[in-house]
PDB file of C-alpha atoms in Angstrom:
ATOM      1  CA  MET A 806     -66.602  -2.431 -16.235  1.00 77.00           C
ATOM      2  CA  ALA A 807     -66.309  -6.100 -17.031  1.00 86.00           C
ATOM      3  CA  PHE A 808     -62.588  -5.943 -16.380  1.00 84.00           C
ATOM      4  CA  TYR A 809     -63.091  -4.325 -12.955  1.00 82.00           C
ATOM      5  CA  SER A 810     -65.634  -6.862 -11.875  1.00 86.00           C
ATOM      6  CA  THR A 811     -63.361  -9.713 -13.050  1.00 89.00           C
ATOM      7  CA  VAL A 812     -60.386  -8.301 -11.125  1.00 85.00           C
ATOM      8  CA  ALA A 813     -62.519  -7.613  -8.015  1.00 86.00           C
ATOM      9  CA  ALA A 814     -63.854 -11.168  -8.100  1.00 88.00           C
ATOM     10  CA  ALA A 815     -60.318 -12.588  -8.500  1.00 88.00           C
ATOM     11  CA  ILE A 816     -58.986 -10.511  -5.594  1.00 86.00           C
ATOM     12  CA  ASP A 817     -61.870 -11.621  -3.369  1.00 87.00           C
ATOM     13  CA  ALA A 818     -61.441 -15.258  -4.419  1.00 88.00           C
ATOM     14  CA  TYR A 819     -57.673 -15.425  -3.921  1.00 86.00           C
ATOM     15  CA  THR A 820     -57.159 -13.106  -0.906  1.00 88.00           C
ATOM     16  CA  GLY A 821     -60.540 -12.755   0.760  1.00 89.00           C
ATOM     17  CA  LEU A 822     -60.058  -8.984   0.733  1.00 89.00           C
ATOM     18  CA  SER A 823     -62.083  -6.243  -0.880  1.00 89.00           C
ATOM     19  CA  PRO A 824     -60.367  -4.491  -3.797  1.00 86.00           C
ATOM     20  CA  ALA A 825     -59.952  -1.315  -1.692  1.00 89.00           C
ATOM     21  CA  ALA A 826     -58.246  -3.223   1.177  1.00 90.00           C
ATOM     22  CA  PHE A 827     -56.084  -5.187  -1.297  1.00 88.00           C
ATOM     23  CA  PHE A 828     -54.807  -2.061  -3.097  1.00 88.00           C
ATOM     24  CA  THR A 829     -54.277  -0.218   0.223  1.00 92.00           C
ATOM     25  CA  ILE A 830     -52.140  -3.088   1.529  1.00 90.00           C
ATOM     26  CA  LEU A 831     -50.310  -3.280  -1.822  1.00 88.00           C
ATOM     27  CA  ALA A 832     -49.535   0.474  -1.679  1.00 90.00           C
ATOM     28  CA  LEU A 833     -48.301   0.199   1.922  1.00 91.00           C
ATOM     29  CA  MET A 834     -46.063  -2.769   1.037  1.00 91.00           C
ATOM     30  CA  PHE A 835     -44.603  -0.825  -1.881  1.00 88.00           C
ATOM     31  CA  GLY A 836     -43.975   2.180   0.407  1.00 89.00           C
ATOM     32  CA  VAL A 837     -42.235   0.023   3.024  1.00 88.00           C
ATOM     33  CA  TYR A 838     -40.137  -1.647   0.310  1.00 87.00           C
ATOM     34  CA  ARG A 839     -38.990   1.751  -1.012  1.00 84.00           C
ATOM     35  CA  LEU A 840     -38.216   2.983   2.491  1.00 82.00           C
ATOM     36  CA  VAL A 841     -36.151  -0.066   3.411  1.00 81.00           C
ATOM     37  CA  SER A 842     -34.421  -0.102   0.021  1.00 76.00           C
ATOM     38  CA  SER A 843     -33.411   3.526   0.376  1.00 74.00           C
ATOM     39  CA  LEU A 844     -31.537   2.624   3.561  1.00 77.00           C
ATOM     40  CA  PHE A 845     -29.286   0.201   1.678  1.00 73.00           C
ATOM     41  CA  VAL A 846     -29.296   1.288  -1.951  1.00 57.00           C
ATOM     42  CA  TYR A 847     -28.714   4.780  -3.294  1.00 57.00           C
ATOM     43  CA  PRO A 848     -31.316   6.259  -5.596  1.00 54.00           C
ATOM     44  CA  ASP A 849     -30.236   6.177  -9.232  1.00 56.00           C
ATOM     45  CA  ASP A 850     -29.094   9.825  -9.337  1.00 52.00           C
ATOM     46  CA  ALA A 851     -27.054   9.631  -6.138  1.00 52.00           C
ATOM     47  CA  ALA A 852     -25.621   6.232  -7.093  1.00 51.00           C
ATOM     48  CA  ALA A 853     -23.722   7.753  -9.996  1.00 53.00           C
ATOM     49  CA  GLU A 854     -22.157  10.336  -7.674  1.00 53.00           C
ATOM     50  CA  LYS A 855     -21.361   7.834  -4.921  1.00 56.00           C
ATOM     51  CA  THR A 856     -19.777   5.210  -7.167  1.00 60.00           C
ATOM     52  CA  SER A 857     -17.487   7.548  -9.079  1.00 61.00           C
ATOM     53  CA  PRO A 858     -14.103   7.756  -7.374  1.00 63.00           C
ATOM     54  CA  PRO A 859     -13.229  11.073  -5.769  1.00 62.00           C
ATOM     55  CA  PRO A 860     -10.706  13.157  -7.670  1.00 63.00           C
ATOM     56  CA  ALA A 861      -7.096  12.533  -6.719  1.00 59.00           C
ATOM     57  CA  PRO A 862      -5.339  15.191  -4.646  1.00 58.00           C
ATOM     58  CA  PRO A 863      -3.395  17.679  -6.793  1.00 55.00           C
ATOM     59  CA  ALA A 864      -0.040  16.234  -5.741  1.00 51.00           C
ATOM     60  CA  MET A 865      -1.063  12.769  -6.925  1.00 51.00           C
ATOM     61  CA  GLN A 866      -2.532  14.002 -10.212  1.00 51.00           C
ATOM     62  CA  THR A 867       0.830  15.276 -11.391  1.00 56.00           C
ATOM     63  CA  PHE A 868       3.098  12.592  -9.917  1.00 58.00           C
ATOM     64  CA  VAL A 869       4.189   9.865 -12.289  1.00 64.00           C
ATOM     65  CA  PRO A 870       7.033   7.745 -10.921  1.00 66.00           C
ATOM     66  CA  PRO A 871      10.060   7.841 -13.179  1.00 68.00           C
ATOM     67  CA  GLU A 872      11.263   4.697 -14.858  1.00 80.00           C
ATOM     68  CA  PRO A 873      13.727   2.889 -12.563  1.00 81.00           C
ATOM     69  CA  VAL A 874      17.319   3.804 -13.353  1.00 81.00           C
ATOM     70  CA  GLN A 875      20.004   1.186 -12.822  1.00 87.00           C
ATOM     71  CA  MET A 876      22.386   2.581 -10.204  1.00 86.00           C
ATOM     72  CA  GLY A 877      24.855  -0.301 -10.175  1.00 89.00           C
ATOM     73  CA  ASP A 878      27.331  -0.126  -7.298  1.00 93.00           C
ATOM     74  CA  ILE A 879      26.355   2.490  -4.734  1.00 94.00           C
ATOM     75  CA  THR A 880      27.766   3.369  -1.318  1.00 94.00           C
ATOM     76  CA  LEU A 881      25.648   3.945   1.782  1.00 94.00           C
ATOM     77  CA  GLU A 882      26.577   7.634   1.619  1.00 93.00           C
ATOM     78  CA  GLU A 883      25.374   7.862  -1.995  1.00 93.00           C
ATOM     79  CA  LEU A 884      22.189   5.973  -1.095  1.00 93.00           C
ATOM     80  CA  ARG A 885      21.250   8.663   1.452  1.00 94.00           C
ATOM     81  CA  ALA A 886      20.702  11.150  -1.396  1.00 94.00           C
ATOM     82  CA  TYR A 887      17.714   9.060  -2.576  1.00 93.00           C
ATOM     83  CA  ASP A 888      15.556   9.568   0.536  1.00 93.00           C
ATOM     84  CA  GLY A 889      12.781  11.529  -1.170  1.00 90.00           C
ATOM     85  CA  SER A 890      14.016  14.984  -0.204  1.00 90.00           C
ATOM     86  CA  ASP A 891      14.609  15.708  -3.910  1.00 90.00           C
ATOM     87  CA  PRO A 892      11.376  14.914  -5.815  1.00 86.00           C
ATOM     88  CA  LYS A 893      13.344  14.589  -9.060  1.00 87.00           C
ATOM     89  CA  LYS A 894      15.344  11.640  -7.730  1.00 90.00           C
ATOM     90  CA  PRO A 895      13.955   8.120  -7.277  1.00 91.00           C
ATOM     91  CA  LEU A 896      13.290   6.718  -3.823  1.00 92.00           C
ATOM     92  CA  LEU A 897      15.792   3.970  -3.063  1.00 94.00           C
ATOM     93  CA  MET A 898      16.007   1.495  -0.199  1.00 95.00           C
ATOM     94  CA  ALA A 899      18.384  -1.396   0.448  1.00 96.00           C
ATOM     95  CA  ILE A 900      17.726  -4.865   1.845  1.00 96.00           C
ATOM     96  CA  LYS A 901      20.619  -7.276   2.387  1.00 95.00           C
ATOM     97  CA  GLY A 902      22.856  -5.047   0.292  1.00 95.00           C
ATOM     98  CA  GLN A 903      20.492  -5.007  -2.683  1.00 96.00           C
ATOM     99  CA  VAL A 904      19.113  -1.590  -3.667  1.00 96.00           C
ATOM    100  CA  TYR A 905      15.471  -1.303  -4.777  1.00 95.00           C
ATOM    101  CA  ASP A 906      13.651   1.591  -6.417  1.00 94.00           C
ATOM    102  CA  VAL A 907      10.570   2.090  -4.215  1.00 93.00           C
ATOM    103  CA  SER A 908       9.326   5.191  -6.068  1.00 90.00           C
ATOM    104  CA  MET A 909       6.060   3.416  -6.872  1.00 89.00           C
ATOM    105  CA  GLY A 910       5.439   3.325  -3.121  1.00 88.00           C
ATOM    106  CA  ARG A 911       6.031   7.079  -2.689  1.00 87.00           C
ATOM    107  CA  LEU A 912       2.951   7.381  -0.462  1.00 88.00           C
ATOM    108  CA  PHE A 913       4.603   4.936   1.947  1.00 89.00           C
ATOM    109  CA  TYR A 914       8.320   5.697   1.574  1.00 91.00           C
ATOM    110  CA  GLY A 915       8.247   9.320   0.435  1.00 90.00           C
ATOM    111  CA  PRO A 916       8.313  12.412   2.660  1.00 91.00           C
ATOM    112  CA  GLY A 917       5.417  12.326   5.106  1.00 90.00           C
ATOM    113  CA  GLY A 918       4.783   8.627   4.494  1.00 91.00           C
ATOM    114  CA  PRO A 919       4.621   6.125   7.354  1.00 92.00           C
ATOM    115  CA  TYR A 920       7.900   4.470   6.281  1.00 91.00           C
ATOM    116  CA  ALA A 921       9.729   7.592   5.038  1.00 92.00           C
ATOM    117  CA  PHE A 922      12.590   6.980   7.469  1.00 91.00           C
ATOM    118  CA  PHE A 923      13.525   3.803   5.523  1.00 94.00           C
ATOM    119  CA  ALA A 924      14.120   5.662   2.231  1.00 94.00           C
ATOM    120  CA  GLY A 925      17.752   6.205   1.354  1.00 94.00           C
ATOM    121  CA  LYS A 926      18.981   3.613   3.846  1.00 95.00           C
ATOM    122  CA  GLU A 927      19.985  -0.023   4.289  1.00 96.00           C
ATOM    123  CA  THR A 928      17.005  -1.394   6.251  1.00 95.00           C
ATOM    124  CA  SER A 929      17.695  -5.105   6.706  1.00 95.00           C
ATOM    125  CA  ARG A 930      17.961  -5.145  10.486  1.00 95.00           C
ATOM    126  CA  ALA A 931      14.873  -2.961  11.029  1.00 95.00           C
ATOM    127  CA  LEU A 932      12.781  -5.153   8.720  1.00 95.00           C
ATOM    128  CA  ALA A 933      14.008  -8.378  10.337  1.00 95.00           C
ATOM    129  CA  LEU A 934      13.184  -7.038  13.800  1.00 94.00           C
ATOM    130  CA  MET A 935      10.064  -5.251  12.535  1.00 92.00           C
ATOM    131  CA  SER A 936      11.462  -2.194  14.298  1.00 92.00           C
ATOM    132  CA  PHE A 937      11.025   1.505  13.682  1.00 91.00           C
ATOM    133  CA  ASP A 938      13.879   2.376  16.025  1.00 93.00           C
ATOM    134  CA  PRO A 939      16.435   4.503  14.121  1.00 92.00           C
ATOM    135  CA  ILE A 940      19.358   2.536  15.606  1.00 94.00           C
ATOM    136  CA  ASP A 941      17.992  -0.612  13.911  1.00 94.00           C
ATOM    137  CA  ILE A 942      17.917   0.943  10.441  1.00 93.00           C
ATOM    138  CA  ASN A 943      21.126  -0.627   9.151  1.00 93.00           C
ATOM    139  CA  GLY A 944      22.378  -3.798   7.533  1.00 93.00           C
ATOM    140  CA  ASN A 945      23.824  -5.549  10.608  1.00 93.00           C
ATOM    141  CA  LEU A 946      22.492  -9.123  10.654  1.00 93.00           C
ATOM    142  CA  GLU A 947      25.072 -10.658  13.007  1.00 93.00           C
ATOM    143  CA  ASP A 948      22.994 -11.318  16.131  1.00 93.00           C
ATOM    144  CA  LEU A 949      19.621 -12.085  14.496  1.00 94.00           C
ATOM    145  CA  ASN A 950      17.967 -15.405  15.266  1.00 95.00           C
ATOM    146  CA  GLU A 951      16.467 -17.813  12.720  1.00 95.00           C
ATOM    147  CA  ALA A 952      12.921 -16.428  13.040  1.00 95.00           C
ATOM    148  CA  GLU A 953      14.127 -12.858  12.466  1.00 94.00           C
ATOM    149  CA  LEU A 954      16.145 -13.932   9.430  1.00 95.00           C
ATOM    150  CA  GLU A 955      13.023 -15.653   8.065  1.00 95.00           C
ATOM    151  CA  VAL A 956      11.048 -12.414   8.499  1.00 94.00           C
ATOM    152  CA  LEU A 957      13.795 -10.581   6.613  1.00 95.00           C
ATOM    153  CA  HIS A 958      13.701 -13.201   3.854  1.00 95.00           C
ATOM    154  CA  ASP A 959       9.938 -12.674   3.505  1.00 95.00           C
ATOM    155  CA  TRP A 960      10.462  -8.911   3.194  1.00 94.00           C
ATOM    156  CA  GLU A 961      13.181  -9.480   0.621  1.00 95.00           C
ATOM    157  CA  GLU A 962      10.875 -11.665  -1.472  1.00 94.00           C
ATOM    158  CA  LYS A 963       8.106  -9.043  -1.311  1.00 93.00           C
ATOM    159  CA  PHE A 964      10.503  -6.368  -2.491  1.00 93.00           C
ATOM    160  CA  LYS A 965      11.775  -8.574  -5.330  1.00 93.00           C
ATOM    161  CA  GLU A 966       8.179  -9.073  -6.500  1.00 93.00           C
ATOM    162  CA  LYS A 967       7.035  -5.480  -6.165  1.00 92.00           C
ATOM    163  CA  TYR A 968      10.057  -3.255  -6.861  1.00 93.00           C
ATOM    164  CA  VAL A 969      12.905  -3.139  -9.352  1.00 92.00           C
ATOM    165  CA  LYS A 970      16.404  -3.950  -8.105  1.00 94.00           C
ATOM    166  CA  VAL A 971      18.614  -1.114  -9.322  1.00 94.00           C
ATOM    167  CA  GLY A 972      21.949  -1.773  -7.655  1.00 94.00           C
ATOM    168  CA  GLN A 973      23.918  -3.084  -4.720  1.00 95.00           C
ATOM    169  CA  ILE A 974      25.674  -1.576  -1.730  1.00 95.00           C
ATOM    170  CA  VAL A 975      29.465  -1.439  -1.948  1.00 94.00           C
ATOM    171  CA  PRO A 976      32.085  -0.304   0.597  1.00 86.00           C
ATOM    172  CA  GLU A 977      32.759   3.393   0.937  1.00 75.00           C
ATOM    173  CA  LYS A 978      35.077   4.416  -1.870  1.00 64.00           C
ATOM    174  CA  SER A 979      37.555   6.081   0.480  1.00 54.00           C
ATOM    175  CA  GLU A 980      37.913   2.855   2.493  1.00 48.00           C
ATOM    176  CA  VAL A 981      38.372   0.288  -0.274  1.00 45.00           C
ATOM    177  CA  GLY A 982      41.920  -0.527   0.887  1.00 47.00           C
ATOM    178  CA  ASP A 983      40.809  -1.366   4.444  1.00 48.00           C
ATOM    179  CA  ASP A 984      38.786  -4.589   4.144  1.00 48.00           C
ATOM    180  CA  ASN A 985      37.647  -4.810   7.781  1.00 47.00           C
ATOM    181  CA  GLU A 986      36.488  -1.222   7.901  1.00 44.00           C
ATOM    182  CA  SER A 987      34.675  -1.376   4.544  1.00 43.00           C
ATOM    183  CA  SER A 988      32.877  -4.661   5.263  1.00 44.00           C
ATOM    184  CA  ASP A 989      31.604  -3.191   8.527  1.00 46.00           C
ATOM    185  CA  GLN A 990      30.244  -0.223   6.591  1.00 44.00           C
ATOM    186  CA  VAL A 991      28.316  -2.460   4.168  1.00 45.00           C
ATOM    187  CA  LYS A 992      26.865  -4.368   7.086  1.00 45.00           C
ATOM    188  CA  GLY A 993      25.724  -1.098   8.606  1.00 45.00           C
ATOM    189  CA  ASN A 994      27.767  -1.491  11.801  1.00 44.00           C
ATOM    190  CA  ARG A 995      29.058   2.042  11.638  1.00 41.00           C
ATOM    191  CA  ASP A 996      27.221   4.700  13.644  1.00 43.00           C
ATOM    192  CA  GLU A 997      25.337   7.010  11.350  1.00 41.00           C
TER     193      GLU A 997
END
C-alpha cells in the first residue's frame, strides 16, 4: 500500500490528475499510438511475409544466361539468328558494327520484351534517333547530326559497360568482292 500511495502522490504532484484519470489517459495514448503505428508499420508476423521477396516466375527460376561466346566476324544475316527465337542461343545486338551479347537483359531484349525488336540486328540508327520505327533499325549513320551521334555514343558506352562485346559485323560473305555493295550492307543501307 505504501507503494500505491507514493505513486498516487507523485502522479498528483507532477500532473495534477488523479491516478485513475492518469492511467486512463495513458491507456488511450497507447491505443492511439498502436493504431497510428499499424497504418505505417506491419505487425511483426506480417512484416516477415511482406519483406520476403515474392518467388520468381517459373521461367525466371530456370533461366541462367549462358557465358558469352566470342563470335568474331559475323554478317548481318548471321546476326539475325540470335534474336531470341531460339532460347539455346545467346541474344546478340550490334551498335556501330560491334556485336554485344545482351543475354543478361533477356527480359528487355528477349521475346516479349519491350526492346525485343532490337535483338539480332544492327541498331545504331534507331538508338541514335531514339526510334522504335523498324526502318530505323540499321547501321546507317550518314545523315545523323552531332546531337544524334552523341546520343549514339552514350548508348555505345552503356553497352560497353554492361554487356560483353563478342564480335563485329563484316560484309556479307557472298559480296566480299564488291566493296561498294558490301560496305553498304555493313552500314545497314540495304532494305531488310
